[in-house]
PDB file of C-alpha atoms in Angstrom:
ATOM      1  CA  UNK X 180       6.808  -4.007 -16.227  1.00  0.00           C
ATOM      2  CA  UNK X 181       3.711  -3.460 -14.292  1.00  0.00           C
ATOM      3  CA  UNK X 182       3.529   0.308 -15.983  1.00  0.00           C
ATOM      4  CA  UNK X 183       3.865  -1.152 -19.887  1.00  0.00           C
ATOM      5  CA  UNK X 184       1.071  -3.667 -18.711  1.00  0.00           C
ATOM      6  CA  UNK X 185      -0.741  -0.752 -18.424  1.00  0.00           C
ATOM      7  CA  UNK X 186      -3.026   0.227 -21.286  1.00  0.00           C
ATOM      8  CA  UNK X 187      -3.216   4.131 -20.529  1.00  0.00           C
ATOM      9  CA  UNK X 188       0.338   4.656 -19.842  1.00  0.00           C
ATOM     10  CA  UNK X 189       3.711   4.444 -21.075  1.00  0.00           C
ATOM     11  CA  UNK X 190       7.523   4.421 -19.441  1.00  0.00           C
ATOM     12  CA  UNK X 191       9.131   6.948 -21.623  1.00  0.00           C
ATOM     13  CA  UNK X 192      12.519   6.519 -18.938  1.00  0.00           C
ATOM     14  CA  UNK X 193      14.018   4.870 -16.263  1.00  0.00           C
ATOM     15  CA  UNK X 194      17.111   6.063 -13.970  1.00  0.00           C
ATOM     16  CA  UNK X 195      18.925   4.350 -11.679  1.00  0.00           C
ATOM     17  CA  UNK X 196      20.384   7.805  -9.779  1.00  0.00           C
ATOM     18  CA  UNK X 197      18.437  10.969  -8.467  1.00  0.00           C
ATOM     19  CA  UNK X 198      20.619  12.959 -11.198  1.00  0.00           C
ATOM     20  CA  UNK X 199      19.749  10.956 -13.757  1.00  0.00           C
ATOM     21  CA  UNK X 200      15.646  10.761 -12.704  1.00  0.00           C
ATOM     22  CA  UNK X 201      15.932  15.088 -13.048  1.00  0.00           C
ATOM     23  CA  UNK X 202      17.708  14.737 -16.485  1.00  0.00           C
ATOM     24  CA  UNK X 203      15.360  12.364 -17.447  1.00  0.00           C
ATOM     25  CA  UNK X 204      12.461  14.662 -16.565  1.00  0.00           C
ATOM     26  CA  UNK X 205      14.030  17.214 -18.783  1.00  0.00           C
ATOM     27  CA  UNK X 206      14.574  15.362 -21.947  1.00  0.00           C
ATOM     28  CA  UNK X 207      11.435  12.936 -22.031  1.00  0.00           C
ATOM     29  CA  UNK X 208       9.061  15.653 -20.429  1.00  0.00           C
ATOM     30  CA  UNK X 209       7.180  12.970 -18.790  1.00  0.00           C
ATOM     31  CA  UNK X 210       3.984  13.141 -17.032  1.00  0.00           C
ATOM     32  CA  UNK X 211       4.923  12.033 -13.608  1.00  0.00           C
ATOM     33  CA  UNK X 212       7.972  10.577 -12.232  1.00  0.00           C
ATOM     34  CA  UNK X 213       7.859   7.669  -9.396  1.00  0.00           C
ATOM     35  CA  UNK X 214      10.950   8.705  -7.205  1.00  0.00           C
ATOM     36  CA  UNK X 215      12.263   6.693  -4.882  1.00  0.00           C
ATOM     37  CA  UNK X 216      13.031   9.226  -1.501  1.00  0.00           C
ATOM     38  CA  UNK X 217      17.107   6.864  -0.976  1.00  0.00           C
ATOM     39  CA  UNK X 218      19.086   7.094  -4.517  1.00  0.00           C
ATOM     40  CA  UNK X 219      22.621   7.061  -5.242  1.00  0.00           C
ATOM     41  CA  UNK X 220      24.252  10.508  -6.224  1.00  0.00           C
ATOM     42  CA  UNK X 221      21.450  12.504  -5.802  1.00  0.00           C
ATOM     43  CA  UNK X 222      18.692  11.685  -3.267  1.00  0.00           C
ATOM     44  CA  UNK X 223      15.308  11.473  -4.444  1.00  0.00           C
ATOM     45  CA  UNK X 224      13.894  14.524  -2.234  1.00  0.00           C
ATOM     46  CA  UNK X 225      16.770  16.919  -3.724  1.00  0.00           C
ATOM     47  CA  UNK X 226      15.849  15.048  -6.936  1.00  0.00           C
ATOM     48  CA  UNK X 227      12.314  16.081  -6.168  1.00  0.00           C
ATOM     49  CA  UNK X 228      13.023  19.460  -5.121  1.00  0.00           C
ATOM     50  CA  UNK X 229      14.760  20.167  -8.690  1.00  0.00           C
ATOM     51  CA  UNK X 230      12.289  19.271 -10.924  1.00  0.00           C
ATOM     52  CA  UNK X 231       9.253  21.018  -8.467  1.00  0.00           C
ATOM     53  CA  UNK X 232      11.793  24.149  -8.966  1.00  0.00           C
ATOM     54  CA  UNK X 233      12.122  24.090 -12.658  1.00  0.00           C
ATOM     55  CA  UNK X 234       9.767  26.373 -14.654  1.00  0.00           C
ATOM     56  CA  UNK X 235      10.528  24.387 -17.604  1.00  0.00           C
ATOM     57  CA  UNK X 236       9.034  21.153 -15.593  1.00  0.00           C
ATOM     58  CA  UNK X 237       6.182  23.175 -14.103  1.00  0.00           C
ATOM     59  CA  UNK X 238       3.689  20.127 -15.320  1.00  0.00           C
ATOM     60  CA  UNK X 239       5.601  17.384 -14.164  1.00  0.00           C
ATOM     61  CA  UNK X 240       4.378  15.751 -10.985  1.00  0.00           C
ATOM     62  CA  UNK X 241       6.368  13.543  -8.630  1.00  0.00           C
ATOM     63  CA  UNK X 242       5.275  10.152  -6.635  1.00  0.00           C
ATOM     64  CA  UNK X 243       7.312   9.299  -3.743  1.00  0.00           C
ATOM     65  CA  UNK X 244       7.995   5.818  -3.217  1.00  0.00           C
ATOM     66  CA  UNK X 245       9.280   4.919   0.414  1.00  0.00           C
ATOM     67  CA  UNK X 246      10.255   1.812   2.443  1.00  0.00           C
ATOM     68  CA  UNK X 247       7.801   2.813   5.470  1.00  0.00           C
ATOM     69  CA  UNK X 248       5.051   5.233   5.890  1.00  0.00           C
ATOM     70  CA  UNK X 249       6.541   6.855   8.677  1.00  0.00           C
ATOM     71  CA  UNK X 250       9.619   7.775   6.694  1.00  0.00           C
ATOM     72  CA  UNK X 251      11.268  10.663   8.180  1.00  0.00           C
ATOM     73  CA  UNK X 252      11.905  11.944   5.143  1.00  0.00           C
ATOM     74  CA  UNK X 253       8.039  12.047   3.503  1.00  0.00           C
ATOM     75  CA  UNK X 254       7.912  15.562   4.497  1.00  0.00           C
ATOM     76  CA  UNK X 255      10.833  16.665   3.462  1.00  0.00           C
ATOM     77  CA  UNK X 256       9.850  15.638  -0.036  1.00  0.00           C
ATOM     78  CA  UNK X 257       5.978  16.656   0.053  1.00  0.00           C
ATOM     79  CA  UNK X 258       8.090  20.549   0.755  1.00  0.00           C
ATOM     80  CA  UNK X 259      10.288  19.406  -2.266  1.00  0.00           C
ATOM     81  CA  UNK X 260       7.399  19.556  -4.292  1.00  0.00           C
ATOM     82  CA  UNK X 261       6.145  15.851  -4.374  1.00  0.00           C
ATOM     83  CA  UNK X 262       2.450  15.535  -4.858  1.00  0.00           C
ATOM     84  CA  UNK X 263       2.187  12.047  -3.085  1.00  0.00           C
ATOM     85  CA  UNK X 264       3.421   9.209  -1.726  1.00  0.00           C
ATOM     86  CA  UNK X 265       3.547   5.281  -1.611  1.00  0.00           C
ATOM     87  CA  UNK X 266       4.727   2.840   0.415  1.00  0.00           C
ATOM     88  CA  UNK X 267       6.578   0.016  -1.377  1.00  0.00           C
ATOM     89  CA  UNK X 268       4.604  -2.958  -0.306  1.00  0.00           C
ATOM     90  CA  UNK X 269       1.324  -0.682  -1.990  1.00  0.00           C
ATOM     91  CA  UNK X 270      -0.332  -3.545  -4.204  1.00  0.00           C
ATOM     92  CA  UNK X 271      -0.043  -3.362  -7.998  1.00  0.00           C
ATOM     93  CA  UNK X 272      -3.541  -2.302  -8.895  1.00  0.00           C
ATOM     94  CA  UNK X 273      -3.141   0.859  -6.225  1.00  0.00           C
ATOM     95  CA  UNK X 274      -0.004   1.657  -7.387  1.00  0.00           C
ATOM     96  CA  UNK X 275      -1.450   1.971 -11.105  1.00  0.00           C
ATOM     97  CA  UNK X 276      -4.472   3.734  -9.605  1.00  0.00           C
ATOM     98  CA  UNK X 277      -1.599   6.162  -7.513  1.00  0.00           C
ATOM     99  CA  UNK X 278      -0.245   7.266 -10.628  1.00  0.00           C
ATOM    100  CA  UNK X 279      -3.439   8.060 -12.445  1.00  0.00           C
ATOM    101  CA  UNK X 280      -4.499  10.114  -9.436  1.00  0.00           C
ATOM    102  CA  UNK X 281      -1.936  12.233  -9.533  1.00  0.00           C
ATOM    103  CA  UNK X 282      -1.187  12.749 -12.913  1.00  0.00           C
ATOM    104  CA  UNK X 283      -4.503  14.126 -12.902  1.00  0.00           C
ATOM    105  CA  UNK X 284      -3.297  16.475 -10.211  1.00  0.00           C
ATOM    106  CA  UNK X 285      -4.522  14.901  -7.261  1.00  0.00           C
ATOM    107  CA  UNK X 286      -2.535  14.438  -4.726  1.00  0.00           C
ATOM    108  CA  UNK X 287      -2.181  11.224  -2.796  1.00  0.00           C
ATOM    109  CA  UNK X 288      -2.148  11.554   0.907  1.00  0.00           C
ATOM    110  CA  UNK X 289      -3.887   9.379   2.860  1.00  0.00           C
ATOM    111  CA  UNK X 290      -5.712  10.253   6.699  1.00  0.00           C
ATOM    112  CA  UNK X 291      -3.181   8.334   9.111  1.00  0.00           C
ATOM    113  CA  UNK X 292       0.014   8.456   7.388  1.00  0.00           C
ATOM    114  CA  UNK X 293      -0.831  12.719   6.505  1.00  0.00           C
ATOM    115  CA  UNK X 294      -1.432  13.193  10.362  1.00  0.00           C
ATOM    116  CA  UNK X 295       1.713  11.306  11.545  1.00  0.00           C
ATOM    117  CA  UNK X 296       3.701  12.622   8.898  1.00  0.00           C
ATOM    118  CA  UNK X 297       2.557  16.953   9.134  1.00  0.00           C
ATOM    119  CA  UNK X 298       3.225  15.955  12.890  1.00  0.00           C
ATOM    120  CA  UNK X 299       6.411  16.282  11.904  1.00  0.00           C
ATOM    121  CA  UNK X 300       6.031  19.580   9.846  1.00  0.00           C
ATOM    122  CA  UNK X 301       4.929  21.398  13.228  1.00  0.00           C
ATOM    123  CA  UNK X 302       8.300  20.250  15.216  1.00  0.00           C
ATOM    124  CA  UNK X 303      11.010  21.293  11.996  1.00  0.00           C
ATOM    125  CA  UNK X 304      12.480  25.087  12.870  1.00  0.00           C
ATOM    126  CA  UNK X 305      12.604  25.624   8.935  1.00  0.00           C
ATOM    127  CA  UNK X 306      10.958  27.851   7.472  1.00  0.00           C
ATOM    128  CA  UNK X 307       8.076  26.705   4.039  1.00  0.00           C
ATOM    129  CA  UNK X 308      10.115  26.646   1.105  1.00  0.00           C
ATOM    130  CA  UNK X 309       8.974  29.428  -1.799  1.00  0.00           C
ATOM    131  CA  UNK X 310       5.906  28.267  -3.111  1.00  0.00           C
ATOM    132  CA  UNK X 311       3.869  26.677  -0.051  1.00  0.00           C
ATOM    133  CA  UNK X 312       1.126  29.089   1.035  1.00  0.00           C
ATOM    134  CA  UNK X 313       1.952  31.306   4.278  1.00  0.00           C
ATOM    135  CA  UNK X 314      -0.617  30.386   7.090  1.00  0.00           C
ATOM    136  CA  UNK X 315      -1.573  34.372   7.084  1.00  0.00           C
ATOM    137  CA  UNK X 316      -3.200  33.681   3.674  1.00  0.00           C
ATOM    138  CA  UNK X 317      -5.732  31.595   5.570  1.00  0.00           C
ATOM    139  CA  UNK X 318      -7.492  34.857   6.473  1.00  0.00           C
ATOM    140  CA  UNK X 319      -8.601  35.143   2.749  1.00  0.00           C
ATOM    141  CA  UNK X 320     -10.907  31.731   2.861  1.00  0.00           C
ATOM    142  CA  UNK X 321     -14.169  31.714   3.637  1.00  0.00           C
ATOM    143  CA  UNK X 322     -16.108  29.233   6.271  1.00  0.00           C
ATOM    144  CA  UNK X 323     -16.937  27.232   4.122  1.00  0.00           C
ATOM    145  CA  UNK X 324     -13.750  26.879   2.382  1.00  0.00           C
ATOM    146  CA  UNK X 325     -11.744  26.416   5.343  1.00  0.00           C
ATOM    147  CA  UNK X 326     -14.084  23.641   6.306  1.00  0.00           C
ATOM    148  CA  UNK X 327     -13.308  21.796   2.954  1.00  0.00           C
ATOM    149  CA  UNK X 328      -9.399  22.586   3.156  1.00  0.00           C
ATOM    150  CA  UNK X 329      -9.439  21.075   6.650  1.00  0.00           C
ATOM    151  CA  UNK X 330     -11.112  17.546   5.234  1.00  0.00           C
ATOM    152  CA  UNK X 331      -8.378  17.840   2.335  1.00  0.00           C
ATOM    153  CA  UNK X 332      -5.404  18.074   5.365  1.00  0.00           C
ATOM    154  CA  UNK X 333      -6.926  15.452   6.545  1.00  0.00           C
ATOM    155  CA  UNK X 334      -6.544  13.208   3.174  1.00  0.00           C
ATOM    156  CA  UNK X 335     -10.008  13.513   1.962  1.00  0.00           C
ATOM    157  CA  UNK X 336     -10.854  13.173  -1.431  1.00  0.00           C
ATOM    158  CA  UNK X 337     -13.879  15.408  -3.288  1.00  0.00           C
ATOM    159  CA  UNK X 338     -16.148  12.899  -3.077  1.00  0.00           C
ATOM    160  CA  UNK X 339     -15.576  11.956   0.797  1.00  0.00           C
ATOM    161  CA  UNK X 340     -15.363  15.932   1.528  1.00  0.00           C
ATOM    162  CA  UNK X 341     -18.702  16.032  -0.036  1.00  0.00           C
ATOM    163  CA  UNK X 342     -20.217  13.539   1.697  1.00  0.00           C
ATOM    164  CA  UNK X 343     -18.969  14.668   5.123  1.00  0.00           C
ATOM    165  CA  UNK X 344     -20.361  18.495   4.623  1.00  0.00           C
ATOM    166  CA  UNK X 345     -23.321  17.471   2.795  1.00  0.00           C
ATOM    167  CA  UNK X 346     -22.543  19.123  -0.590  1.00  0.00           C
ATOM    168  CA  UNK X 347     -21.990  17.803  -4.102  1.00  0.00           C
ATOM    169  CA  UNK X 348     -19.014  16.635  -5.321  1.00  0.00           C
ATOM    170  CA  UNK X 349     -18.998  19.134  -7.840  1.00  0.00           C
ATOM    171  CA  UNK X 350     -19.347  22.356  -5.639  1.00  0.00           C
ATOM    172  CA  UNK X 351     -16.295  20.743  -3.003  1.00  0.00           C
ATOM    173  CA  UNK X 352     -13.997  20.691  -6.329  1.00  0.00           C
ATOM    174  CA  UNK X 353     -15.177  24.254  -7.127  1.00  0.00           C
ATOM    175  CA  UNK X 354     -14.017  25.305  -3.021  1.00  0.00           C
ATOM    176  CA  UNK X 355     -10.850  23.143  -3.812  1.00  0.00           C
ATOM    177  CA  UNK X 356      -9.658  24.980  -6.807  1.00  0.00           C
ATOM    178  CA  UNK X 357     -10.814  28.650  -5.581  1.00  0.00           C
ATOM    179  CA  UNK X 358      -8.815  27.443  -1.961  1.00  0.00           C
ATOM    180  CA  UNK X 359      -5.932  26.477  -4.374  1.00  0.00           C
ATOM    181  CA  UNK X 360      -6.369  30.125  -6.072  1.00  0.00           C
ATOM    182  CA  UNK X 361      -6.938  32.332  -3.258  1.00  0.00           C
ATOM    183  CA  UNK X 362      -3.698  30.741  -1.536  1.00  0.00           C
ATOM    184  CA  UNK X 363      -1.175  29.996  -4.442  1.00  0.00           C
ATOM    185  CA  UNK X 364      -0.876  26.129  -4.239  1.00  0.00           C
ATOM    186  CA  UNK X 365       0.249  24.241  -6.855  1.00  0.00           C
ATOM    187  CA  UNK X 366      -1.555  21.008  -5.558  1.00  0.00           C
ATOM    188  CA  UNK X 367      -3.374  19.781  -2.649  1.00  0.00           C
ATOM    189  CA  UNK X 368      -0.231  18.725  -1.000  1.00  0.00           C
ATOM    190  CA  UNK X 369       0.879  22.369  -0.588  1.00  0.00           C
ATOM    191  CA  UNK X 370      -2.740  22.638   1.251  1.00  0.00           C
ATOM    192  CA  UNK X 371      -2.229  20.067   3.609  1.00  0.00           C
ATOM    193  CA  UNK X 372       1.193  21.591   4.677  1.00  0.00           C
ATOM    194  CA  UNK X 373      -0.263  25.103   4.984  1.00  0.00           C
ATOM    195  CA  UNK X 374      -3.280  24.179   7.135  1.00  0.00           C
ATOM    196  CA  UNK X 375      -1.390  22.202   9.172  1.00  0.00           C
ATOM    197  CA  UNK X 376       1.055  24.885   9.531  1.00  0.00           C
ATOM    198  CA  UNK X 377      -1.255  27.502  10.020  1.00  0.00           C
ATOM    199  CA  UNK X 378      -3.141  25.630  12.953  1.00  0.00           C
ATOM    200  CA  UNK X 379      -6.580  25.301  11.127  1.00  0.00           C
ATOM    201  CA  UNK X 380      -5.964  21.279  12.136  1.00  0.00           C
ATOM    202  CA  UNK X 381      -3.589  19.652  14.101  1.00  0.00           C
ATOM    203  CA  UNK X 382      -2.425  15.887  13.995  1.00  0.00           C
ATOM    204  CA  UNK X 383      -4.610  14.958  17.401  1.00  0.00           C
ATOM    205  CA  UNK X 384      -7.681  16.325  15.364  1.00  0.00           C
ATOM    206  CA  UNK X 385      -9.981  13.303  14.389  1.00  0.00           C
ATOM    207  CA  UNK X 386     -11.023  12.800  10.920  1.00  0.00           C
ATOM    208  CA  UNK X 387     -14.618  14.550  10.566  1.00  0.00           C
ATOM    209  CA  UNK X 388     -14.132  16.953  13.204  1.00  0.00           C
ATOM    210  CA  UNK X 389     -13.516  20.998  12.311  1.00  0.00           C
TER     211      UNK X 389
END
């Protein structure tokens, strides 16, 4: 309901099972899915991790919806291939606001929830899954840009990136997208895993500080 009572979007599809969200995906083709991480059949991170794996789906971007911030399972799903998450409590304007950030391939991670949560990332044995940048690739970023990528692991948008380093909004999304080139990401949420697993920040690092 609160989606239709949006102007600028449209629910082409709802499903009531993981299996049914990535069949769904398939047939309707839709912009972004809101996945919910605990579904019946098929959990929304394997859920997630299917439709961040098709080529077919290679535009479709995925909003995690969870009960707490401190899920255990938000990484898990920002590895699957989700480019954000919620918590269920978010208010109904944000939530609207969520899903136009990301569908225009932002990702939504915010500062204390992205620290606690890549915490996490650091103590798992697993290795990335294909796709998320290997911290050797860091090597190929200049000062400057590993400045900016640091602010993004730290949930920074372009604007408050900008502001913090003194530089227009404009040249921060140029360092963003040439960061995203030079390392492979498919979003920003693939950057905050690989700085934070290449020790360029850690989760004790205060926002603002290198």
């Amino acid at each position: 309901m609160l989606v239709s009572s949006a102007r600028d979007m449209d629910v082409v599809g709802q499903a009531g099972t993981g299996r049914e969200a990535v069949e769904l995906a398939r047939t309707t083709r839709a912009d972004l899915v809101v996945m919910d991480i605990r579904m019946p059949d098929l959990d929304g991170i394997e859920a997630t991790r299917r439709i961040a794996a098709d080529e077919d789906l290679a535009g479709v971007k995925v909003l995690v919806l969870t009960t707490y911030d401190t899920d255990e399972h938000i990484v898990e799903a920002l590895r699957a291939g989700a480019s954000g998450f919620l918590v269920k409590d978010t208010r109904p304007a944000e939530l609207l606001d969520a899903i136009r950030t990301v569908a225009a391939g932002d990702s939504l991670l915010s500062p204390g929830p992205t620290a606690r949560l890549i915490a996490r990332v650091l103590r798992l044995p697993e290795a990335p899954p294909p796709g998320v940048p290997a911290p050797a690739a860091l090597a190929a970023l200049s000062e400057r840009e590993r400045q900016v990528l640091a602010l993004v692991a730290r949930g920074l948008n372009n604007a408050e990136a900008a502001q913090t380093l003194g530089l227009s909004p404009l040249t921060t999304k140029t360092h963003v997208s040439r960061i995203m080139g030079k390392l492979g990401a498919r979003d920003r949420a693939q950057l905050v895993i690989a700085a934070y697993e290449s020790g360029l920040v850690s989760p004790s690092c205060r926002s603002g500080s290198p």
